Each structure stands twice: as C-alpha cells, then as structure tokens.
Coordinates of C-alpha atoms in Angstrom, one line a residue:
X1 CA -66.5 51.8 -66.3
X2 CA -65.6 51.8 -70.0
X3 CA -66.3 47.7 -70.6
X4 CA -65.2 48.1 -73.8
X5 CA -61.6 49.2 -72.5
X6 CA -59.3 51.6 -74.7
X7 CA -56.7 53.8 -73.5
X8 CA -57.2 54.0 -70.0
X9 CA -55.2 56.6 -68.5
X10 CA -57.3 59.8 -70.1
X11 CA -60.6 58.7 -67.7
X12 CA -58.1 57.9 -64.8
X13 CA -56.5 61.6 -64.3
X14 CA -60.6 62.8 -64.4
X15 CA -61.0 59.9 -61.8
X16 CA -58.1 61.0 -59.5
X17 CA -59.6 64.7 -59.6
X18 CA -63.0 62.9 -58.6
X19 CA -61.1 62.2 -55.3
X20 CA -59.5 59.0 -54.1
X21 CA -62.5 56.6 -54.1
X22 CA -64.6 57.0 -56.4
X23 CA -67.9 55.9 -57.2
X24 CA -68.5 53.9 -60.6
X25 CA -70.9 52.1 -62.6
X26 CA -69.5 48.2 -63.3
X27 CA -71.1 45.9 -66.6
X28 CA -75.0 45.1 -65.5
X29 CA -75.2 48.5 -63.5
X30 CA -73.7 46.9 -60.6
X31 CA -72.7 49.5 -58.5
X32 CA -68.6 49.8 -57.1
X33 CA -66.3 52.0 -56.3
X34 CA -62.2 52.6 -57.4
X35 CA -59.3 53.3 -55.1
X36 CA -57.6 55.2 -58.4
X37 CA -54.8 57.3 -55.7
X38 CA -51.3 55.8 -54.9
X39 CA -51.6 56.1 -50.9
X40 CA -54.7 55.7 -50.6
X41 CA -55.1 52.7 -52.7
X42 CA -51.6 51.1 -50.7
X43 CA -53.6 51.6 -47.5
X44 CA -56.6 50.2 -48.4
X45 CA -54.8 47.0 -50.0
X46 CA -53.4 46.5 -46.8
X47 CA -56.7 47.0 -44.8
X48 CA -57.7 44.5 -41.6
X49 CA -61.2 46.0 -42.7
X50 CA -61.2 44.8 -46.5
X51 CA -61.7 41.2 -48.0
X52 CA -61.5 39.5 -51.0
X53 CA -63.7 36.2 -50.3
X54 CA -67.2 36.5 -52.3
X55 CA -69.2 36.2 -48.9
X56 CA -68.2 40.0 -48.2
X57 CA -70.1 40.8 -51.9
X58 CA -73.1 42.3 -50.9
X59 CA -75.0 42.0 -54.1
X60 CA -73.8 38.6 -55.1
X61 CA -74.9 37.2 -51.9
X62 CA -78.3 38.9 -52.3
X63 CA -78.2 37.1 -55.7
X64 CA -78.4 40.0 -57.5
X65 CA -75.5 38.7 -59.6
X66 CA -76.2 36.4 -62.6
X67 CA -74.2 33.3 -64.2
X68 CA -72.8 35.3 -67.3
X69 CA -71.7 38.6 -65.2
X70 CA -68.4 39.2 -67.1
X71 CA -66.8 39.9 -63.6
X72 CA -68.0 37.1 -61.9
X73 CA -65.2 34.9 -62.2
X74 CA -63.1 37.3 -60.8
X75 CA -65.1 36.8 -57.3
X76 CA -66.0 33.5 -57.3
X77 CA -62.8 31.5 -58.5
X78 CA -61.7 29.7 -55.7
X79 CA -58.1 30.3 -54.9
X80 CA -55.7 33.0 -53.7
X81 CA -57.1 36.1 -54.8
X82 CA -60.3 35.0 -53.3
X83 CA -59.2 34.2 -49.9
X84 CA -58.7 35.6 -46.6
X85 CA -56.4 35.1 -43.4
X86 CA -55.5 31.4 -42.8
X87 CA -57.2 30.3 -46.2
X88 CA -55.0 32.3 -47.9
X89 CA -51.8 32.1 -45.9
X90 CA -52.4 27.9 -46.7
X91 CA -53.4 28.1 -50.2
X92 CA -50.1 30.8 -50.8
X93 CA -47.6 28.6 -49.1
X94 CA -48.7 25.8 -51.1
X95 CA -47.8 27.6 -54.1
X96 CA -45.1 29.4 -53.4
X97 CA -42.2 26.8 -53.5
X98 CA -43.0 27.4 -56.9
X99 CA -41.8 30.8 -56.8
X100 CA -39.0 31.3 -54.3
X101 CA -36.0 32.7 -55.5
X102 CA -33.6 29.9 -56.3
X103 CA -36.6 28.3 -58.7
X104 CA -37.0 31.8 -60.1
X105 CA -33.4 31.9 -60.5
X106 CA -33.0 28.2 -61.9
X107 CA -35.4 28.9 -64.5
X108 CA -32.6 31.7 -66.2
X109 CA -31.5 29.6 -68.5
X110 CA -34.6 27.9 -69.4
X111 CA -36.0 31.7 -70.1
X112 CA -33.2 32.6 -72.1
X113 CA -33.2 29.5 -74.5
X114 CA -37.1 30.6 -74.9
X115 CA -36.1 34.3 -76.3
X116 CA -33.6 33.1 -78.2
X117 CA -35.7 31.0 -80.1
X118 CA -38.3 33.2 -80.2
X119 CA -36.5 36.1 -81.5
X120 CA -35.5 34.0 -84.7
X121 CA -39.4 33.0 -84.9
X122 CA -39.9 37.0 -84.7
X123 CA -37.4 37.5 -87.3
X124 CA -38.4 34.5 -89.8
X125 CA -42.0 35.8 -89.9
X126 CA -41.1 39.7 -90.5
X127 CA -38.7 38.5 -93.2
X128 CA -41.8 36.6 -94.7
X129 CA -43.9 39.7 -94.8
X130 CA -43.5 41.7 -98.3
X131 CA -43.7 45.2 -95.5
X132 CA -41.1 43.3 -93.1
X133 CA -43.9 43.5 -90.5
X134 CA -44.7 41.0 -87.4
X135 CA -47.2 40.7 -84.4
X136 CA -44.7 41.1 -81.9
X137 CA -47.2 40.0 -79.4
X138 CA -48.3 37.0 -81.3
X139 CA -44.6 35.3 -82.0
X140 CA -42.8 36.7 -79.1
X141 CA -44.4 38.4 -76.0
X142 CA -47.2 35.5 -75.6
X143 CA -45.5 32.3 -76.0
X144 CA -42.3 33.3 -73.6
X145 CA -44.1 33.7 -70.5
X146 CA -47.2 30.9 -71.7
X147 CA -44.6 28.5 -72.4
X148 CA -42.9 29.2 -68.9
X149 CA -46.0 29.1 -66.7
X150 CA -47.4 26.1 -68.9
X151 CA -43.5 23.8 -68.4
X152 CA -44.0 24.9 -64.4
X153 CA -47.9 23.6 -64.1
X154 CA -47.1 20.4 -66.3
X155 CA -49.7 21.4 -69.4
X156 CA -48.8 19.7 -72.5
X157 CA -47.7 22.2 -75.3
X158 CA -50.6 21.6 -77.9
X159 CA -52.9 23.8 -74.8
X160 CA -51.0 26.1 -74.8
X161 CA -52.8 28.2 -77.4
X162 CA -56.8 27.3 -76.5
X163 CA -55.8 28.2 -72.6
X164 CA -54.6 31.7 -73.6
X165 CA -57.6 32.4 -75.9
X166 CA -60.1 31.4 -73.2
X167 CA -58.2 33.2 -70.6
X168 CA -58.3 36.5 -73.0
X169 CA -62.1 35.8 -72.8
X170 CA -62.1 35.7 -69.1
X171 CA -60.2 38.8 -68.3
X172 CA -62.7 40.4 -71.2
X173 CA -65.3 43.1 -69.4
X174 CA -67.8 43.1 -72.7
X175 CA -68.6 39.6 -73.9
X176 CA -71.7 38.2 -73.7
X177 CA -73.2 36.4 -70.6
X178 CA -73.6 32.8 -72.8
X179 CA -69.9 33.4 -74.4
X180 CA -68.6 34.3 -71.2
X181 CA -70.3 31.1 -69.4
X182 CA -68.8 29.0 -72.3
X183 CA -65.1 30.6 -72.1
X184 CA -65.4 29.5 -68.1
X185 CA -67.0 25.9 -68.6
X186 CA -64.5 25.4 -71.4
X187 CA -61.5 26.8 -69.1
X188 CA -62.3 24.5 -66.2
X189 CA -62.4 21.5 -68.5
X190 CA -59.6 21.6 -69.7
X191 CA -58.0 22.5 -66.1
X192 CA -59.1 19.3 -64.4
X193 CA -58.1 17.5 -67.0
X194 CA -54.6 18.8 -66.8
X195 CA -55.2 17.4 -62.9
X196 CA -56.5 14.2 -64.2
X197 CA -53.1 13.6 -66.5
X198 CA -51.0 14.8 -63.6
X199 CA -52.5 12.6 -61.1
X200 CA -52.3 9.3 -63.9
X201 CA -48.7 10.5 -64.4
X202 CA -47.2 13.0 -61.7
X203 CA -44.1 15.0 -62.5
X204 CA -41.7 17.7 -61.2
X205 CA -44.2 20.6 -61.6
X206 CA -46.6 22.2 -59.5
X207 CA -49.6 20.4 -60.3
X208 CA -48.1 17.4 -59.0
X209 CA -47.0 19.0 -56.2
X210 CA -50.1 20.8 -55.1
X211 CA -52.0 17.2 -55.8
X212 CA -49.5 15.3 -53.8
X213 CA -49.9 18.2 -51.0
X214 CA -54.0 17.1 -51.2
X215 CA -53.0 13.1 -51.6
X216 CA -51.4 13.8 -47.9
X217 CA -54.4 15.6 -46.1
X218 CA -57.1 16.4 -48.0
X219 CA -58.8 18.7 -46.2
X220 CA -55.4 21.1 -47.5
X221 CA -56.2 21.4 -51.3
X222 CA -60.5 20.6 -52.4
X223 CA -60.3 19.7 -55.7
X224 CA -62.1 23.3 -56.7
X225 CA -59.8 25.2 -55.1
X226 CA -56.8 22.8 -56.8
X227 CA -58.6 24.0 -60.2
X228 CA -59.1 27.5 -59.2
X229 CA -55.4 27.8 -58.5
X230 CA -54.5 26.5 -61.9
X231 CA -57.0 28.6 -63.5
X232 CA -55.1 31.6 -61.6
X233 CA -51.3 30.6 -62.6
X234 CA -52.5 30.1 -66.0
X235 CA -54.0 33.8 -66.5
X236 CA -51.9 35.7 -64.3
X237 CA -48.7 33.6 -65.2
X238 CA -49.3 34.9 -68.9
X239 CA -51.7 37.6 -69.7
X240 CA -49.1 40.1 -67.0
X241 CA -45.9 39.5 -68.4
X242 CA -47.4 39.5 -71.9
X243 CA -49.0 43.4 -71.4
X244 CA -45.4 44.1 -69.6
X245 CA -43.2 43.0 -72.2
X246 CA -45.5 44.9 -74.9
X247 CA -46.1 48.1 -72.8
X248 CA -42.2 48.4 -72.6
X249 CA -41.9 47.8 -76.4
X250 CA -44.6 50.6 -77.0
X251 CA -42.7 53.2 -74.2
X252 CA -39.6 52.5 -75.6
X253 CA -40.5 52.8 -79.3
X254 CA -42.5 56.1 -78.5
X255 CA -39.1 57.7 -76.2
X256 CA -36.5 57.0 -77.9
X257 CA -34.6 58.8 -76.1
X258 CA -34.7 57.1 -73.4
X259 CA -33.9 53.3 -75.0
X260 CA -30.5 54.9 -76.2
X261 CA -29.7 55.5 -73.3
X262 CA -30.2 52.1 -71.5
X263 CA -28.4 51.0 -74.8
X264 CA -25.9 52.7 -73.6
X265 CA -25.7 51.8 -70.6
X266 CA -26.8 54.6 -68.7
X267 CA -30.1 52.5 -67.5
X268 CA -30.6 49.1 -66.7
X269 CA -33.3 47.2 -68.2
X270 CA -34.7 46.2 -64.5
X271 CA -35.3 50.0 -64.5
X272 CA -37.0 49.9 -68.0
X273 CA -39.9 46.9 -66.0
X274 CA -40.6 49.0 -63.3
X275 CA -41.1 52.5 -65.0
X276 CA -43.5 50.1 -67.5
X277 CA -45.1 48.9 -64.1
X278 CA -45.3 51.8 -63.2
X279 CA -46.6 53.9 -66.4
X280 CA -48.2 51.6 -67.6
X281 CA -49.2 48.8 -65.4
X282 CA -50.4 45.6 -67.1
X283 CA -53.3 45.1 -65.4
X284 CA -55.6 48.9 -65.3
X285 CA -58.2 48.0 -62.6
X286 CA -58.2 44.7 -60.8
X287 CA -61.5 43.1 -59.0
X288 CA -62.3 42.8 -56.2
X289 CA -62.1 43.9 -52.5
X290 CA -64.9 44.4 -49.8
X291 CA -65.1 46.8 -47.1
X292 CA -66.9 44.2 -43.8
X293 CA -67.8 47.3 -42.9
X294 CA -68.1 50.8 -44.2
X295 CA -65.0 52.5 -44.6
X296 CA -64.3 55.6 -44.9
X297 CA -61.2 57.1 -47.3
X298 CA -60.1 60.3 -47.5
X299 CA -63.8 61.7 -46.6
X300 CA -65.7 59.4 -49.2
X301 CA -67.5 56.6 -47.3
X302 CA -67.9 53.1 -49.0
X303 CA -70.5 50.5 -47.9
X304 CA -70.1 47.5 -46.8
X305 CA -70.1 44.6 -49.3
X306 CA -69.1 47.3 -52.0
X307 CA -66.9 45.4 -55.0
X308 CA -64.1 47.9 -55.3
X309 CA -61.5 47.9 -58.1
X310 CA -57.7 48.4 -57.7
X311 CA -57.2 51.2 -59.6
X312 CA -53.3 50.2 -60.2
X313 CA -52.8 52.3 -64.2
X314 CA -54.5 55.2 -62.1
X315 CA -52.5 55.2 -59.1
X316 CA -49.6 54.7 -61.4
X317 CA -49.6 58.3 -62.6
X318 CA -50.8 59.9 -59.5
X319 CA -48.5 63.2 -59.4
X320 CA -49.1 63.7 -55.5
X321 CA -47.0 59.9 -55.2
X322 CA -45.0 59.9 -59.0
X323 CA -43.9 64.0 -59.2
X324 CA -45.6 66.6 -61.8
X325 CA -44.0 64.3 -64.5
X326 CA -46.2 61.3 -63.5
X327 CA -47.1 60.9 -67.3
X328 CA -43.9 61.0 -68.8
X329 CA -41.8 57.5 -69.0
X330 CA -38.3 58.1 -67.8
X331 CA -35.9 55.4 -66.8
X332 CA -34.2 57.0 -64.9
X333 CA -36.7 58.5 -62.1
X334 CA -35.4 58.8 -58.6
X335 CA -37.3 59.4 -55.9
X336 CA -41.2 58.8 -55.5
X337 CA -43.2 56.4 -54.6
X338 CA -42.9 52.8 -55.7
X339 CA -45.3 51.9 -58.1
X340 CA -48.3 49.6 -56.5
X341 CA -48.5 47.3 -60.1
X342 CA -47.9 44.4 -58.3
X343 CA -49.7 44.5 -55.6
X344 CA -49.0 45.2 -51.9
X345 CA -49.8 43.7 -48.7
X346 CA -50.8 39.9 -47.9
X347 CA -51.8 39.5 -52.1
X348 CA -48.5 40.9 -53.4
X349 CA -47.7 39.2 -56.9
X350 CA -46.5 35.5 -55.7
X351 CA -45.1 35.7 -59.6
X352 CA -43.1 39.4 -59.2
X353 CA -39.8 37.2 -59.7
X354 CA -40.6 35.6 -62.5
X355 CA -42.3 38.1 -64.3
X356 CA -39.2 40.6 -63.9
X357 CA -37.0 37.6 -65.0
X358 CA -38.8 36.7 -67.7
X359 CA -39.5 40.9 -68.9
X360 CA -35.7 41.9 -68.2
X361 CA -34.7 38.9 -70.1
X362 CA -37.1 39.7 -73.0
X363 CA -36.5 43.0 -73.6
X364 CA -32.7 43.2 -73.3
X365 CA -32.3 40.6 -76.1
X366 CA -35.0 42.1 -78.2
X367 CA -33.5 45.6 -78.3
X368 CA -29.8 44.2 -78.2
X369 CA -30.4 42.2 -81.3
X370 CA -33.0 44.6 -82.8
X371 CA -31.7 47.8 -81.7
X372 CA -34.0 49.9 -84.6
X373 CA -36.9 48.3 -84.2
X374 CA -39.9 50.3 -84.6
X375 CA -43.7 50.0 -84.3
X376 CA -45.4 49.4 -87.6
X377 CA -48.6 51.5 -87.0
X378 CA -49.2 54.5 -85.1
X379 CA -49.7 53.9 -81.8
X380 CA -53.1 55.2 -81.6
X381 CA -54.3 53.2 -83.9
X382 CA -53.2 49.9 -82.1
X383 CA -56.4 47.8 -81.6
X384 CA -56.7 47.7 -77.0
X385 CA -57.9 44.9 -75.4
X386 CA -61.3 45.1 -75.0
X387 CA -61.4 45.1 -71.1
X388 CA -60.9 47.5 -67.9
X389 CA -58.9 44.7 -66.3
X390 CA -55.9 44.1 -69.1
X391 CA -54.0 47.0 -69.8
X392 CA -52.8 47.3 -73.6
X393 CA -52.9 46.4 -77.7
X394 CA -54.8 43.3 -78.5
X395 CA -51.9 43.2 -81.5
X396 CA -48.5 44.7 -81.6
X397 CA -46.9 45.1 -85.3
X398 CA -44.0 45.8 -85.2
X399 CA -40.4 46.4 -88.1
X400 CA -37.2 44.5 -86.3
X401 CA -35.7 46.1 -89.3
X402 CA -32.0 45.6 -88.8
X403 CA -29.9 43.3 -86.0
X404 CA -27.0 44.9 -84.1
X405 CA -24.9 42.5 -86.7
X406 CA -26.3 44.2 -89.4
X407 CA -28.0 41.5 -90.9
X408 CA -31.8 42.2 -92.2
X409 CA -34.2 41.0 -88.9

C-alpha cells in the first residue's frame, strides 16, 4: 500500500483485476490483505467468521507490532470499531441516542445556521484574495461538521482546531513512529480532559451522557473505552463529512453537466452524497478486520489473524456491482448496487444521518448561492492527503466567483 496516499482509484481497478482479496504489503512490511470487490467485500463485512478486537491480530499479539506503527491506533483504540458481539452492541447503544433520527433531525437548524455563516466566511476571504481564491476546505468544509460533532461531545470551541490537526495525523499512513506516538499522547490528553471538564460541569451532550451512563454502573463505560469513544466521534465525526463535502465539490466542478442539472431540479442533492459516496468514498481503505479462522473468498484463502482493509473507494467502482460506467459520476444512476461507503453489517456508520444532513445541507447552499463556482487549480495538481485511509485534497481552492444574486462572492 501506497503510505504516501495520492489518487487512489488508478491502483484499485489493478487491485480488482488481482481478484477480490488481495494480498498487500502494509507500512513496516506487515503483511494484509484487501477486500477491494463490492460483494465480496459486503459479505465479508457481515462475516460471523471476522473480528475487529486486536486479540484476533496475529502479529500484534505476537508483538511483532511496535508503539509508532502508523496503523496502530486503528487496532488498539478502545471503542466501537474495535469491538465484537455484546461489547459492541453495549458500547453502540450507549452512543446512539446521540444519533437517532429525531436528534439528527433537531440538529437542522443548528446545521443550517453553521453554513450560512460559513458561506459569508468563504466569501469574505475570496473577496480578500487579489485572485478571488479561498481554501474551500479550510473556511467551510472543516469547521461545519467539526463544529457539529465538537457542540454534540461538549468540547469547548478554542479545541476545535488542535483536535482536527492531531486527528489528520492519526488517520496519516506515513509519519514517523515518534510523531505518530506524540499526535496519539497529545490526542488522548486533551480527550480526558474534555471528560474531566464534563464530569466538574456535566451538560446536555454526549460526554455527559456517556459519563453519567458509567456514574450508574461502572462496569458499563472504563474510562479507556469512555476516551476511546471520544477519540472515535471526534475523527470520524469530522475528517468523513469533511472528504464528502469536498469530493462532491471536486465531482461537481469537474461534470458540470451534471450540477446543472440538479440546479435544475432534475436531481436532488441526496442523490449528489450518495454518487460522492459512492465514486468517491471519503474514507479509501479502512483497518481492520480478522479472519478467527482462515477464510476463504472467492478462491483466495486468508489466514487467520490476517489485518485486512476495507477496500470501500475500490469496491466503489467495481463494474460487476456499479455497471461498465462505474467510473463516471452521474446523479442520476439507477439501478446497481448500493454503494458500501458507509459501512454494512453490525459497524454500519452510527453517524450516516448526520453526515448526509450535514453534506445535503452543505452542498445545496454552496452551489445555490455560488452557482459558478469553480476550482482554482487543476485538479491534478490538488495536494492528496497523505494517507490510504482518507480519501481526498489536503487543500481545496476554490473561485465562488459570482452569487445567484449577482453580487461578487
């Protein structure tokens, strides 16, 4: 795997021709494998045979895996995506009163107020640039869905920033073992003591409510796995919806054809997420699974205690589930298979309604009040993250240029 990152779907249609899974060589020559095919990687999602807790990692539990492995977070962090049958099923209902769809829905007008504002913060710094240029990323797609997740955990503003920078490092798949240590220490820091100030001070968020949940029986909630569910909200409640919102921007920009015509009405903007999700899913390859025993798929055997990537941008364009036209982004495609961006099975994204609230919301306001807004730079020579997990542009610069009021943006 490319640790370095970069466009990933050019390496994924050699994977999918490789077969379904498909050996591969992880950071420290750890050896893995990728699910990188849309049925076969739904199947294996959905396994009885396949487990996320770090006691099925074969080489980690042979301690063959040191401290400052870039990965290792993504196995050890305790919390839901490290958790299996009854552990998980606890630690997800505790969080998921969060997420149900009357909060999703309450939080509409919060989400809206949020891209209003930030739309005139996109438009003030374009209009200060002598090119009319801004980081579309930076002023818009980043703080809507970090400001959300941040008001729903209870983390005071002034974090907001330092959380998102250490949780870029975290996702990272080439930093250093000592910087990667550091971006960890420094992470969990601050995490417990966004528990300490809730616990001094409780509130109506959900670190109050998962530490009232422990306060009651505390054999329900150990304080790691109370900071490894923060740690989890605060990357996957961001870093997801901020690749979403700027994959859609790229599509849309590059087809134009096809954002006239949900400016017209013709598509909905709901269709514009999932297409995104679908052709270019936020997250490329997410770790980790393990077979508890060896498993065979579609001829190809992997071992036991094998760490095997999610292979969701691959699966995304696979033509035997999305048609021959699996690499072309159209709105409005019928039929297929439904894209696997989110998960499926017992780990499906507790944060799908919020994310889709929070994209749909975005996007129809941007391009409603920016209707010509166009990328700055070429898109191939927009910097990518610098990571296998995150799928897009480290920056996105973009020209509002006019609003549909005519008014210079």
């Amino acid at each position: 795997m490319d640790a370095s990152g970069g466009d990933p779907h050019p390496d994924n249609a050699r994977l999918r021709e490789r077969g379904a899974a498909v050996p591969v060589v992880l950071p420290g020559e750890v050896s893995g494998f990728a699910v990188v095919r849309h049925a076969e990687l739904r199947d294996f999602l959905n396994h009885p045979d396949v487990g996320k807790n770090a006691c099925h990692f074969a080489a980690l539990e042979r301690g063959e895996i040191p401290e400052g492995w870039p990965l290792r977070t993504f196995a050890t962090v305790r919390g839901m995506t490290t958790a299996d049958g009854p552990d998980h099923r606890r630690l997800r209902s505790l969080v998921s009163r969060a997420f149900t769809a009357r909060r999703v829905e309450a939080l509409r007008p919060r989400v809206e107020e949020l891209t209003e504002r930030l739309l005139d913060d996109l438009a003030a710094a374009a209009a200060a640039d002598p090119d009319g240029v801004a980081d579309l990323r930076r002023h818009f797609a980043f703080p809507l869905p970090m400001s959300v997740i941040c008001e729903l955990l209870g983390v005071d503003a002034e974090l907001t920033h330092r959380l998102h920078v250490l949780s870029n490092r975290i996702v990272s798949t080439d930093l250093p073992p000592a910087e990667m240590v550091a971006a960890n220490q420094e992470m969990l820091a601050i995490l417990a003591q966004v528990a300490a100030a809730r616990r001094a001070a409780p509130g109506d968020d959900l670190t109050s409510a998962l530490l009232a949940a422990r306060e009651e029986d505390g054999d329900r909630l150990s304080e790691e796995e109370l900071i490894g569910t923060l740690l989890l909200m605060v990357v996957a409640g961001h870093e997801t919806t901020l690749n979403l919102v700027s994959n859609a921007v790229r599509a849309l920009c590059a087809h134009r054809d096809q954002l006239d015509l949900v400016l017209a009405g013709s598509a909905s903007w709901e269709s514009v997420v999932e297409e995104t999700l679908r052709y270019d899913s936020p997250v490329s390859f997410f770790p980790f699974r393990y077979p508890t025993r060896d498993l065979e798929i579609d001829g190809t055997v992997i071992p036991q205690g094998t760490p095997v990537l999610a292979g969701y941008s691959a699966a995304g364009r696979d033509p035997e589930a999305h048609g021959p036209d699996a690499d072309r982004f159209d709105v409005t495609r019928s039929g297929g298979e439904r894209h696997l961006s989110l998960g499926h099975g017992p780990h499906y994204c507790l944060g799908a309604p919020l994310a889709r609230l929070e994209a749909t919301t975005a996007l129809r306001r941007l391009f409603t009040r920016f209707p010509g807004l166009v990328l700055a730079r070429p898109e191939g020579e927009l910097p990518r993250h610098r990571s296998f997990v995150g799928n897009s542009t480290h920056t996105l610069p973009v020209r509002p240029g006019l609003t549909a009021e005519g008014a210079t943006g």
